[in-house]
Amino acid sequence: MLKKIDHIGIAVKDIDETSKFYRDMLGMEFHGMEEVADQKVKVAFFQIGETHIELVCPTSDDSAVAKHLEKKGEGIHHICYATDDIVADLKDLKDKGARLVDEVPRTGAHGAKIAFIHPKTSKGVLTELSQK
Ligand code: CMX
């Protein structure tokens, strides 16, 4: 069951430079940076209330984010919802006809189980589920 917005992902070309805006200008609490090898990205988290901003920067030219940056430029990349049962939610979404990018959860940042729903299902918004 979906609980809340876990984070909003923003595609960036320079993660250190963009971090300055969220940390120094907006004053958000920095929650660390890590490389997610499986997704070929480096991510930085900033907390704002109960949710987070995730800066996402490609580490390889064949990363999904590199393709997105090339096509659409920097900006909002995805919305991630926290769930307490990602397997049940994926089954439910599939039964309802959603086009899943990941039928089986993968490991994302902070070791969370994650899965993406194709933006063609959600009217142009790449949607992620995450279970801590
Ligand atoms: N938001 C909205 N639309 C998007 C999108 C995004 N982030 N990424 C791709 N699309 C759209 C494209 O614009 C394109 O639309 P049109 O056909 O209208 O032009 C369509 O989806 C297909 O895109 P594509 O460029 O041809 O790319 P692919 O089909 O190869 O891949 C997708 C699309 C969604 C399957 C791929 O981007 C993916 O697997 N994404 C999930 C993984 C990911 O993004 N990981 C990075 C973040 C990891 C993290 O935060 O930890």
mmCIF file of C-alpha atoms and ligand atoms in Angstrom:
data_model
loop_
_atom_site.group_PDB
_atom_site.id
_atom_site.type_symbol
_atom_site.label_atom_id
_atom_site.label_comp_id
_atom_site.label_asym_id
_atom_site.label_seq_id
_atom_site.Cartn_x
_atom_site.Cartn_y
_atom_site.Cartn_z
ATOM 1 C CA MET A 1 0.000 0.000 0.000
ATOM 2 C CA LEU A 2 1.349 3.432 -0.942
ATOM 3 C CA LYS A 3 2.089 5.602 2.110
ATOM 4 C CA LYS A 4 3.489 8.960 1.027
ATOM 5 C CA ILE A 5 5.758 10.671 -1.465
ATOM 6 C CA ASP A 6 9.194 9.288 -0.647
ATOM 7 C CA HIS A 7 11.120 11.604 -2.954
ATOM 8 C CA ILE A 8 11.066 13.628 -6.142
ATOM 9 C CA GLY A 9 13.914 12.796 -8.512
ATOM 10 C CA ILE A 10 15.575 15.610 -10.443
ATOM 11 C CA ALA A 11 17.928 14.837 -13.335
ATOM 12 C CA VAL A 12 21.099 16.933 -13.256
ATOM 13 C CA LYS A 13 24.341 17.155 -15.191
ATOM 14 C CA ASP A 14 26.534 18.342 -12.283
ATOM 15 C CA ILE A 15 25.491 16.906 -8.914
ATOM 16 C CA ASP A 16 27.970 18.935 -6.825
ATOM 17 C CA GLU A 17 27.017 22.237 -8.421
ATOM 18 C CA THR A 18 23.256 21.550 -8.111
ATOM 19 C CA SER A 19 23.670 20.384 -4.500
ATOM 20 C CA LYS A 20 24.737 23.925 -3.591
ATOM 21 C CA PHE A 21 21.295 25.245 -4.601
ATOM 22 C CA TYR A 22 19.380 22.767 -2.367
ATOM 23 C CA ARG A 23 21.796 22.876 0.574
ATOM 24 C CA ASP A 24 23.125 26.434 0.601
ATOM 25 C CA MET A 25 20.329 28.460 -0.989
ATOM 26 C CA LEU A 26 17.203 26.532 0.059
ATOM 27 C CA GLY A 27 18.835 25.344 3.305
ATOM 28 C CA MET A 28 17.729 21.713 3.018
ATOM 29 C CA GLU A 29 19.392 19.057 5.145
ATOM 30 C CA PHE A 30 21.892 17.028 3.090
ATOM 31 C CA HIS A 31 21.326 13.282 3.522
ATOM 32 C CA GLY A 32 24.331 11.940 1.650
ATOM 33 C CA MET A 33 25.474 10.969 -1.799
ATOM 34 C CA GLU A 34 25.853 7.467 -3.195
ATOM 35 C CA GLU A 35 26.393 5.618 -6.424
ATOM 36 C CA VAL A 36 23.631 3.219 -7.490
ATOM 37 C CA ALA A 37 25.603 0.951 -9.821
ATOM 38 C CA ASP A 38 22.547 -0.999 -10.983
ATOM 39 C CA GLN A 39 20.934 2.214 -12.274
ATOM 40 C CA LYS A 40 24.211 3.755 -13.535
ATOM 41 C CA VAL A 41 23.604 6.918 -11.526
ATOM 42 C CA LYS A 42 24.985 8.910 -8.630
ATOM 43 C CA VAL A 43 22.333 10.333 -6.297
ATOM 44 C CA ALA A 44 22.256 13.007 -3.579
ATOM 45 C CA PHE A 45 19.414 13.281 -1.060
ATOM 46 C CA PHE A 46 18.047 16.373 0.693
ATOM 47 C CA GLN A 47 15.320 16.196 3.326
ATOM 48 C CA ILE A 48 12.346 18.552 3.317
ATOM 49 C CA GLY A 49 9.704 17.706 5.918
ATOM 50 C CA GLU A 50 8.683 14.068 5.521
ATOM 51 C CA THR A 51 10.004 13.810 1.999
ATOM 52 C CA HIS A 52 13.218 14.175 0.033
ATOM 53 C CA ILE A 53 14.620 15.699 -3.121
ATOM 54 C CA GLU A 54 16.880 13.245 -4.961
ATOM 55 C CA LEU A 55 19.375 14.664 -7.439
ATOM 56 C CA VAL A 56 20.140 12.013 -10.060
ATOM 57 C CA CYS A 57 23.226 12.239 -12.265
ATOM 58 C CA PRO A 58 24.272 9.614 -14.835
ATOM 59 C CA THR A 59 27.583 7.788 -14.370
ATOM 60 C CA SER A 60 27.496 6.303 -17.855
ATOM 61 C CA ASP A 61 26.356 7.444 -21.311
ATOM 62 C CA ASP A 62 24.014 4.441 -21.568
ATOM 63 C CA SER A 63 22.200 5.277 -18.311
ATOM 64 C CA ALA A 64 18.423 5.932 -18.603
ATOM 65 C CA VAL A 65 19.091 9.345 -17.035
ATOM 66 C CA ALA A 66 21.753 10.233 -19.633
ATOM 67 C CA LYS A 67 19.192 9.490 -22.358
ATOM 68 C CA HIS A 68 16.590 11.614 -20.538
ATOM 69 C CA LEU A 69 19.017 14.550 -20.109
ATOM 70 C CA GLU A 70 19.894 14.426 -23.784
ATOM 71 C CA LYS A 71 16.235 14.407 -24.822
ATOM 72 C CA LYS A 72 14.581 16.689 -22.256
ATOM 73 C CA GLY A 73 17.408 18.442 -20.396
ATOM 74 C CA GLU A 74 17.663 18.943 -16.635
ATOM 75 C CA GLY A 75 14.521 18.941 -14.492
ATOM 76 C CA ILE A 76 12.009 16.671 -12.759
ATOM 77 C CA HIS A 77 12.730 13.046 -13.685
ATOM 78 C CA HIS A 78 10.426 10.938 -11.490
ATOM 79 C CA ILE A 79 8.159 10.816 -8.444
ATOM 80 C CA CYS A 80 8.740 8.040 -5.929
ATOM 81 C CA TYR A 81 6.071 6.704 -3.545
ATOM 82 C CA ALA A 82 6.925 4.792 -0.375
ATOM 83 C CA THR A 83 5.172 1.467 0.020
ATOM 84 C CA ASP A 84 5.090 -1.161 2.740
ATOM 85 C CA ASP A 85 4.657 -4.046 0.257
ATOM 86 C CA ILE A 86 6.210 -3.440 -3.138
ATOM 87 C CA VAL A 87 5.585 -6.977 -4.425
ATOM 88 C CA ALA A 88 1.854 -6.734 -3.689
ATOM 89 C CA ASP A 89 1.671 -3.251 -5.228
ATOM 90 C CA LEU A 90 3.441 -4.386 -8.425
ATOM 91 C CA LYS A 91 1.056 -7.326 -8.756
ATOM 92 C CA ASP A 92 -1.928 -5.036 -8.188
ATOM 93 C CA LEU A 93 -0.659 -2.525 -10.778
ATOM 94 C CA LYS A 94 -0.013 -5.281 -13.310
ATOM 95 C CA ASP A 95 -3.493 -6.718 -12.746
ATOM 96 C CA LYS A 96 -4.909 -3.235 -13.406
ATOM 97 C CA GLY A 97 -3.008 -3.045 -16.711
ATOM 98 C CA ALA A 98 -0.058 -0.816 -15.806
ATOM 99 C CA ARG A 99 3.077 -1.110 -17.932
ATOM 100 C CA LEU A 100 5.858 -1.969 -15.503
ATOM 101 C CA VAL A 101 9.521 -1.236 -16.213
ATOM 102 C CA ASP A 102 10.439 -3.610 -13.371
ATOM 103 C CA GLU A 103 8.187 -6.606 -12.708
ATOM 104 C CA VAL A 104 10.521 -7.656 -9.912
ATOM 105 C CA PRO A 105 11.994 -5.092 -7.478
ATOM 106 C CA ARG A 106 15.648 -4.108 -7.780
ATOM 107 C CA THR A 107 17.978 -2.652 -5.183
ATOM 108 C CA GLY A 108 18.117 1.151 -5.160
ATOM 109 C CA ALA A 109 19.729 3.840 -3.009
ATOM 110 C CA HIS A 110 20.045 3.053 0.727
ATOM 111 C CA GLY A 111 19.420 -0.632 -0.119
ATOM 112 C CA ALA A 112 15.691 -0.008 -0.666
ATOM 113 C CA LYS A 113 13.661 -2.296 -2.923
ATOM 114 C CA ILE A 114 12.596 -0.191 -5.915
ATOM 115 C CA ALA A 115 10.609 -0.603 -9.121
ATOM 116 C CA PHE A 116 9.597 1.782 -11.909
ATOM 117 C CA ILE A 117 6.275 2.144 -13.735
ATOM 118 C CA HIS A 118 6.610 3.267 -17.354
ATOM 119 C CA PRO A 119 5.746 6.942 -18.003
ATOM 120 C CA LYS A 120 3.375 5.827 -20.785
ATOM 121 C CA THR A 121 1.074 4.371 -18.074
ATOM 122 C CA SER A 122 1.159 7.503 -15.927
ATOM 123 C CA LYS A 123 0.650 10.197 -18.593
ATOM 124 C CA GLY A 124 4.286 11.205 -18.899
ATOM 125 C CA VAL A 125 5.432 10.939 -15.260
ATOM 126 C CA LEU A 126 8.031 8.257 -14.546
ATOM 127 C CA THR A 127 6.796 6.682 -11.295
ATOM 128 C CA GLU A 128 8.877 4.757 -8.772
ATOM 129 C CA LEU A 129 7.838 2.600 -5.821
ATOM 130 C CA SER A 130 10.240 2.155 -2.929
ATOM 131 C CA GLN A 131 10.164 -0.105 0.112
ATOM 132 C CA LYS A 132 12.758 0.585 2.791
HETATM 133 N N1 CMX B 1 9.881 11.048 -17.485
HETATM 134 C C1 CMX B 1 8.929 11.147 -18.443
HETATM 135 N N2 CMX B 1 9.013 10.506 -19.629
HETATM 136 C C2 CMX B 1 10.108 9.752 -19.838
HETATM 137 C C3 CMX B 1 11.126 9.603 -18.889
HETATM 138 C C4 CMX B 1 10.993 10.302 -17.668
HETATM 139 N N3 CMX B 1 11.914 10.217 -16.713
HETATM 140 N N4 CMX B 1 12.081 8.782 -19.383
HETATM 141 C C5 CMX B 1 11.668 8.430 -20.615
HETATM 142 N N5 CMX B 1 10.486 8.999 -20.880
HETATM 143 C C6 CMX B 1 9.675 8.869 -22.104
HETATM 144 C C7 CMX B 1 10.467 9.361 -23.313
HETATM 145 O O1 CMX B 1 10.364 10.759 -23.462
HETATM 146 C C8 CMX B 1 9.773 8.605 -24.428
HETATM 147 O O2 CMX B 1 8.571 9.229 -24.770
HETATM 148 P P1 CMX B 1 8.150 9.467 -26.322
HETATM 149 O O3 CMX B 1 8.024 8.071 -26.887
HETATM 150 O O4 CMX B 1 6.854 10.192 -26.227
HETATM 151 O O5 CMX B 1 9.274 10.230 -26.919
HETATM 152 C C9 CMX B 1 9.436 7.260 -23.783
HETATM 153 O O6 CMX B 1 9.420 7.499 -22.361
HETATM 154 C C10 CMX B 1 10.452 6.186 -24.096
HETATM 155 O O7 CMX B 1 11.693 6.704 -23.718
HETATM 156 P P2 CMX B 1 13.078 6.400 -24.403
HETATM 157 O O8 CMX B 1 13.925 7.602 -24.325
HETATM 158 O O9 CMX B 1 12.884 5.781 -25.756
HETATM 159 O O10 CMX B 1 13.728 5.417 -23.411
HETATM 160 P P3 CMX B 1 13.502 3.899 -23.115
HETATM 161 O O11 CMX B 1 12.203 3.365 -23.643
HETATM 162 O O12 CMX B 1 14.755 3.230 -23.509
HETATM 163 O O13 CMX B 1 13.420 3.987 -21.532
HETATM 164 C C11 CMX B 1 12.295 3.987 -19.476
HETATM 165 C C12 CMX B 1 12.356 4.613 -20.863
HETATM 166 C C13 CMX B 1 11.260 4.743 -18.679
HETATM 167 C C14 CMX B 1 11.906 2.518 -19.603
HETATM 168 C C15 CMX B 1 13.724 4.125 -18.829
HETATM 169 O O14 CMX B 1 14.049 5.472 -18.744
HETATM 170 C C16 CMX B 1 13.788 3.471 -17.471
HETATM 171 O O15 CMX B 1 13.955 2.266 -17.345
HETATM 172 N N6 CMX B 1 13.643 4.257 -16.388
HETATM 173 C C17 CMX B 1 13.656 3.717 -15.045
HETATM 174 C C18 CMX B 1 15.045 3.640 -14.476
HETATM 175 C C19 CMX B 1 15.614 4.996 -14.191
HETATM 176 O O16 CMX B 1 15.169 6.021 -14.681
HETATM 177 N N7 CMX B 1 16.648 4.999 -13.345
HETATM 178 C C20 CMX B 1 17.316 6.212 -12.947
HETATM 179 C C21 CMX B 1 16.916 6.693 -11.569
HETATM 180 C C22 CMX B 1 17.417 5.753 -10.505
HETATM 181 C C23 CMX B 1 17.212 6.218 -9.090
HETATM 182 O O17 CMX B 1 16.604 7.248 -8.846
HETATM 183 O O18 CMX B 1 17.685 5.479 -8.222
#
